[in-house]
PDB file of C-alpha atoms in Angstrom:
ATOM      1  CA  MET K   1      -5.218  28.786 -31.733  1.00  0.00           C
ATOM      2  CA  THR K   2      -3.780  25.999 -30.290  1.00  0.00           C
ATOM      3  CA  PRO K   3      -4.845  25.169 -26.930  1.00  0.00           C
ATOM      4  CA  ALA K   4      -1.844  25.135 -24.222  1.00  0.00           C
ATOM      5  CA  TYR K   5      -0.034  22.658 -23.158  1.00  0.00           C
ATOM      6  CA  THR K   6      -1.159  20.866 -20.123  1.00  0.00           C
ATOM      7  CA  PRO K   7       1.474  18.563 -18.487  1.00  0.00           C
ATOM      8  CA  THR K   8       1.067  16.153 -16.776  1.00  0.00           C
ATOM      9  CA  LEU K   9       1.875  14.359 -13.476  1.00  0.00           C
ATOM     10  CA  THR K  10       2.752  11.165 -14.063  1.00  0.00           C
ATOM     11  CA  ARG K  11       4.054   8.449 -11.523  1.00  0.00           C
ATOM     12  CA  ARG K  12       7.862   9.448 -12.287  1.00  0.00           C
ATOM     13  CA  HIS K  13       7.266  12.938 -11.273  1.00  0.00           C
ATOM     14  CA  MET K  14       5.092  12.092  -8.430  1.00  0.00           C
ATOM     15  CA  VAL K  15       8.477  10.057  -6.772  1.00  0.00           C
ATOM     16  CA  ALA K  16      10.823  12.363  -8.665  1.00  0.00           C
ATOM     17  CA  GLY K  17       8.521  14.969  -6.191  1.00  0.00           C
ATOM     18  CA  ALA K  18       8.733  13.161  -3.264  1.00  0.00           C
ATOM     19  CA  ALA K  19      12.371  12.834  -3.241  1.00  0.00           C
ATOM     20  CA  ALA K  20      13.024  16.320  -3.289  1.00  0.00           C
ATOM     21  CA  ALA K  21      10.887  16.703  -0.613  1.00  0.00           C
ATOM     22  CA  GLY K  22      13.170  14.437   1.553  1.00  0.00           C
ATOM     23  CA  ALA K  23      10.201  11.470   1.539  1.00  0.00           C
ATOM     24  CA  VAL K  24      10.546   8.465   0.810  1.00  0.00           C
ATOM     25  CA  LEU K  25       7.718   7.200  -1.605  1.00  0.00           C
ATOM     26  CA  ALA K  26       8.118   3.743  -3.088  1.00  0.00           C
ATOM     27  CA  LEU K  27       6.189   2.291  -6.270  1.00  0.00           C
ATOM     28  CA  PRO K  28       6.569  -1.187  -6.900  1.00  0.00           C
ATOM     29  CA  SER K  29       8.179  -1.483 -10.371  1.00  0.00           C
ATOM     30  CA  SER K  30       4.679  -3.110 -11.895  1.00  0.00           C
ATOM     31  CA  ALA K  31       3.408   0.377 -11.240  1.00  0.00           C
ATOM     32  CA  MET K  32       6.356   2.419 -12.983  1.00  0.00           C
ATOM     33  CA  ALA K  33       5.976  -0.004 -15.687  1.00  0.00           C
ATOM     34  CA  GLN K  34       2.581   1.198 -16.070  1.00  0.00           C
ATOM     35  CA  ALA K  35       3.504   4.672 -16.775  1.00  0.00           C
ATOM     36  CA  LYS K  36       5.725   3.538 -19.900  1.00  0.00           C
ATOM     37  CA  THR K  37       3.244   1.081 -21.821  1.00  0.00           C
ATOM     38  CA  PRO K  38      -0.289   1.114 -22.113  1.00  0.00           C
ATOM     39  CA  ILE K  39      -2.489  -1.930 -20.215  1.00  0.00           C
ATOM     40  CA  VAL K  40      -3.730  -4.849 -22.477  1.00  0.00           C
ATOM     41  CA  GLY K  41      -6.347  -6.964 -21.564  1.00  0.00           C
ATOM     42  CA  PRO K  42      -8.016  -7.715 -18.653  1.00  0.00           C
ATOM     43  CA  LEU K  43      -6.924  -6.383 -15.184  1.00  0.00           C
ATOM     44  CA  ALA K  44      -7.124  -9.949 -13.701  1.00  0.00           C
ATOM     45  CA  PRO K  45      -6.130 -10.355 -10.363  1.00  0.00           C
ATOM     46  CA  ASN K  46      -2.644 -11.470  -9.554  1.00  0.00           C
ATOM     47  CA  PRO K  47      -2.771 -14.164  -6.928  1.00  0.00           C
ATOM     48  CA  ALA K  48       0.726 -14.937  -7.253  1.00  0.00           C
ATOM     49  CA  GLU K  49       2.376 -11.553  -6.887  1.00  0.00           C
ATOM     50  CA  PHE K  50      -0.224 -11.287  -3.534  1.00  0.00           C
ATOM     51  CA  LYS K  51       1.629 -14.635  -2.238  1.00  0.00           C
ATOM     52  CA  LYS K  52       4.974 -13.840  -2.934  1.00  0.00           C
ATOM     53  CA  THR K  53       4.545 -10.554  -1.959  1.00  0.00           C
ATOM     54  CA  MET K  54       3.287 -11.488   1.822  1.00  0.00           C
ATOM     55  CA  GLU K  55       5.956 -14.548   1.746  1.00  0.00           C
ATOM     56  CA  ARG K  56       8.694 -11.822   1.230  1.00  0.00           C
ATOM     57  CA  PHE K  57       7.361  -9.242   3.485  1.00  0.00           C
ATOM     58  CA  ILE K  58       6.410 -11.529   6.797  1.00  0.00           C
ATOM     59  CA  GLY K  59      10.165 -13.708   6.029  1.00  0.00           C
ATOM     60  CA  SER K  60      10.777 -16.552   8.195  1.00  0.00           C
ATOM     61  CA  ALA K  61       8.663 -14.045  11.486  1.00  0.00           C
ATOM     62  CA  THR K  62       5.181 -15.115  13.071  1.00  0.00           C
ATOM     63  CA  PRO K  63       2.694 -12.453  12.339  1.00  0.00           C
ATOM     64  CA  LEU K  64       1.028 -11.477  15.254  1.00  0.00           C
ATOM     65  CA  THR K  65      -2.540  -9.817  14.752  1.00  0.00           C
ATOM     66  CA  GLU K  66      -2.204  -7.488  18.006  1.00  0.00           C
ATOM     67  CA  GLY K  67      -0.973  -4.239  17.629  1.00  0.00           C
ATOM     68  CA  LEU K  68      -1.658  -2.993  13.937  1.00  0.00           C
ATOM     69  CA  HIS K  69      -5.157  -0.716  13.592  1.00  0.00           C
ATOM     70  CA  LEU K  70      -6.884  -0.699   9.834  1.00  0.00           C
ATOM     71  CA  ASP K  71      -9.510   1.689   9.410  1.00  0.00           C
ATOM     72  CA  LEU K  72     -11.151   1.441   6.135  1.00  0.00           C
ATOM     73  CA  PRO K  73     -14.877   1.671   5.031  1.00  0.00           C
ATOM     74  CA  VAL K  74     -16.583  -1.692   4.714  1.00  0.00           C
ATOM     75  CA  LEU K  75     -18.731  -0.625   1.484  1.00  0.00           C
ATOM     76  CA  ALA K  76     -16.832   1.761  -0.722  1.00  0.00           C
ATOM     77  CA  ASP K  77     -18.773   4.208  -2.905  1.00  0.00           C
ATOM     78  CA  ASN K  78     -15.758   5.170  -5.424  1.00  0.00           C
ATOM     79  CA  PRO K  79     -13.272   2.728  -5.646  1.00  0.00           C
ATOM     80  CA  SER K  80     -10.970   4.689  -7.639  1.00  0.00           C
ATOM     81  CA  ALA K  81      -9.892   6.299  -4.392  1.00  0.00           C
ATOM     82  CA  VAL K  82     -10.975   4.590  -1.251  1.00  0.00           C
ATOM     83  CA  PRO K  83      -9.705   5.616   2.347  1.00  0.00           C
ATOM     84  CA  VAL K  84      -7.253   3.751   4.281  1.00  0.00           C
ATOM     85  CA  LYS K  85      -5.563   4.291   7.279  1.00  0.00           C
ATOM     86  CA  VAL K  86      -3.217   2.369   9.340  1.00  0.00           C
ATOM     87  CA  LYS K  87      -1.872   2.802  12.696  1.00  0.00           C
ATOM     88  CA  VAL K  88       0.808   1.153  15.043  1.00  0.00           C
ATOM     89  CA  THR K  89      -0.540   0.821  18.201  1.00  0.00           C
ATOM     90  CA  LEU K  90       2.256  -0.711  20.233  1.00  0.00           C
ATOM     91  CA  PRO K  91       4.402   1.748  22.526  1.00  0.00           C
ATOM     92  CA  ILE K  92       7.440   3.192  19.778  1.00  0.00           C
ATOM     93  CA  THR K  93      10.717   3.723  21.247  1.00  0.00           C
ATOM     94  CA  GLU K  94      14.101   4.002  20.528  1.00  0.00           C
ATOM     95  CA  GLN K  95      14.831   0.301  20.826  1.00  0.00           C
ATOM     96  CA  GLU K  96      11.627  -0.666  18.765  1.00  0.00           C
ATOM     97  CA  TRP K  97       9.463   1.376  16.838  1.00  0.00           C
ATOM     98  CA  CYS K  98       8.252   0.044  13.356  1.00  0.00           C
ATOM     99  CA  GLU K  99      10.159   0.471   9.978  1.00  0.00           C
ATOM    100  CA  GLU K 100       7.991  -0.696   7.007  1.00  0.00           C
ATOM    101  CA  ILE K 101       4.479  -0.574   6.793  1.00  0.00           C
ATOM    102  CA  ILE K 102       2.624  -2.175   3.493  1.00  0.00           C
ATOM    103  CA  VAL K 103      -0.864  -1.840   2.554  1.00  0.00           C
ATOM    104  CA  LEU K 104      -2.015  -5.417  -0.159  1.00  0.00           C
ATOM    105  CA  ALA K 105      -4.963  -5.049  -2.215  1.00  0.00           C
ATOM    106  CA  ASP K 106      -5.616  -9.320  -2.569  1.00  0.00           C
ATOM    107  CA  LEU K 107      -7.610  -9.058  -5.571  1.00  0.00           C
ATOM    108  CA  ASN K 108      -6.091  -5.796  -7.565  1.00  0.00           C
ATOM    109  CA  PRO K 109      -3.399  -6.801 -10.610  1.00  0.00           C
ATOM    110  CA  SER K 110      -0.914  -4.967  -9.353  1.00  0.00           C
ATOM    111  CA  PRO K 111      -1.767  -6.231  -5.017  1.00  0.00           C
ATOM    112  CA  LEU K 112       1.060  -4.073  -3.479  1.00  0.00           C
ATOM    113  CA  ALA K 113      -0.850  -0.330  -2.889  1.00  0.00           C
ATOM    114  CA  CYS K 114       1.252   1.288  -0.771  1.00  0.00           C
ATOM    115  CA  ARG K 115       4.787   1.249   0.771  1.00  0.00           C
ATOM    116  CA  VAL K 116       5.404   3.706   3.417  1.00  0.00           C
ATOM    117  CA  LEU K 117      10.053   3.148   4.885  1.00  0.00           C
ATOM    118  CA  LEU K 118       9.991   4.801   8.732  1.00  0.00           C
ATOM    119  CA  THR K 119      12.932   5.509  10.920  1.00  0.00           C
ATOM    120  CA  VAL K 120      13.034   6.383  14.523  1.00  0.00           C
ATOM    121  CA  ASP K 121      12.546  10.171  13.962  1.00  0.00           C
ATOM    122  CA  THR K 122       9.017   9.333  13.144  1.00  0.00           C
ATOM    123  CA  GLY K 123       8.024   9.434  16.490  1.00  0.00           C
ATOM    124  CA  ALA K 124       4.261   7.501  15.317  1.00  0.00           C
ATOM    125  CA  ALA K 125       3.794   4.586  12.827  1.00  0.00           C
ATOM    126  CA  GLU K 126       1.233   5.528  10.660  1.00  0.00           C
ATOM    127  CA  ALA K 127      -0.402   5.519   6.705  1.00  0.00           C
ATOM    128  CA  ALA K 128      -3.337   7.435   5.122  1.00  0.00           C
ATOM    129  CA  VAL K 129      -3.755   6.706   1.744  1.00  0.00           C
ATOM    130  CA  ARG K 130      -6.235   5.854  -0.871  1.00  0.00           C
ATOM    131  CA  VAL K 131      -6.324   2.662  -3.513  1.00  0.00           C
ATOM    132  CA  ARG K 132      -7.663   1.816  -6.185  1.00  0.00           C
ATOM    133  CA  LEU K 133      -9.560  -1.353  -5.812  1.00  0.00           C
ATOM    134  CA  THR K 134     -10.789  -3.698  -9.070  1.00  0.00           C
ATOM    135  CA  GLN K 135     -13.836  -5.418  -7.245  1.00  0.00           C
ATOM    136  CA  SER K 136     -14.948  -6.223  -3.765  1.00  0.00           C
ATOM    137  CA  GLN K 137     -11.700  -7.723  -1.729  1.00  0.00           C
ATOM    138  CA  THR K 138      -9.893  -8.310   1.693  1.00  0.00           C
ATOM    139  CA  ILE K 139      -7.149  -4.738   2.619  1.00  0.00           C
ATOM    140  CA  HIS K 140      -4.472  -6.163   3.953  1.00  0.00           C
ATOM    141  CA  ALA K 141      -2.003  -4.212   6.068  1.00  0.00           C
ATOM    142  CA  LEU K 142       1.605  -5.649   7.381  1.00  0.00           C
ATOM    143  CA  ALA K 143       4.017  -3.510   9.242  1.00  0.00           C
ATOM    144  CA  ARG K 144       7.291  -4.709  10.401  1.00  0.00           C
ATOM    145  CA  MET K 145       9.161  -3.481  13.619  1.00  0.00           C
ATOM    146  CA  LYS K 146      12.724  -3.796  14.736  1.00  0.00           C
ATOM    147  CA  SER K 147      13.035  -6.370  16.348  1.00  0.00           C
ATOM    148  CA  GLY K 148      12.126  -8.394  13.258  1.00  0.00           C
ATOM    149  CA  LYS K 149       8.257  -8.643  14.373  1.00  0.00           C
ATOM    150  CA  VAL K 150       5.532  -8.530  11.334  1.00  0.00           C
ATOM    151  CA  LEU K 151       2.251  -7.209  12.144  1.00  0.00           C
ATOM    152  CA  VAL K 152      -0.386  -8.415  10.606  1.00  0.00           C
ATOM    153  CA  ALA K 153      -4.785  -6.869   9.893  1.00  0.00           C
ATOM    154  CA  LYS K 154      -6.958  -7.583   7.582  1.00  0.00           C
ATOM    155  CA  GLN K 155     -10.266  -5.912   6.618  1.00  0.00           C
ATOM    156  CA  ALA K 156     -12.965  -6.765   4.129  1.00  0.00           C
ATOM    157  CA  VAL K 157     -14.305  -3.614   1.774  1.00  0.00           C
ATOM    158  CA  THR K 158     -17.273  -3.888  -0.715  1.00  0.00           C
ATOM    159  CA  VAL K 159     -17.088  -1.828  -3.750  1.00  0.00           C
ATOM    160  CA  ALA K 160     -20.119  -0.363  -5.928  1.00  0.00           C
ATOM    161  CA  ALA K 161     -18.552  -0.569  -9.131  1.00  0.00           C
ATOM    162  CA  SER K 162     -14.756  -1.020 -10.241  1.00  0.00           C
ATOM    163  CA  GLY K 163     -12.276   1.193  -9.766  1.00  0.00           C
ATOM    164  CA  CYS K 164      -9.689  -0.203 -12.222  1.00  0.00           C
ATOM    165  CA  GLY K 165      -9.531  -0.207 -16.109  1.00  0.00           C
ATOM    166  CA  MET K 166     -12.450   3.238 -15.828  1.00  0.00           C
TER     167      MET K 166
END
């Protein structure tokens, strides 16, 4: 007797499902490429991509260290699913709201771990995700407000073992 076919949920299916539900889920193009091709070679950090992503998000704005709260464990016992919470603590009004939040893992091969797009109708600017980490590193959260302000927060996290490539 042959085993029954069980479909595998891929990143492409997750994006399609999110779009059908009316949500906006954005994955980096490198993540979509990983869904198509197997990973070959070591999973080395990509500091150039990290720097480029930071510069592109910040643009000409002066980053502010107040107004963004980043919550994650100092010691992650499961590096495959490290809980990360980001919350804008500034008042959200119809004139000033958070348009976008990103989470970056500076020593991951693909530093962009999460991107959330928000509207004024959202009411609150917060996100909770689980991030896979390759090693102990610093997690960066950035938020762009409607006025052009960019809020930043960062925190170091120590992982117990490697989460990528397992």
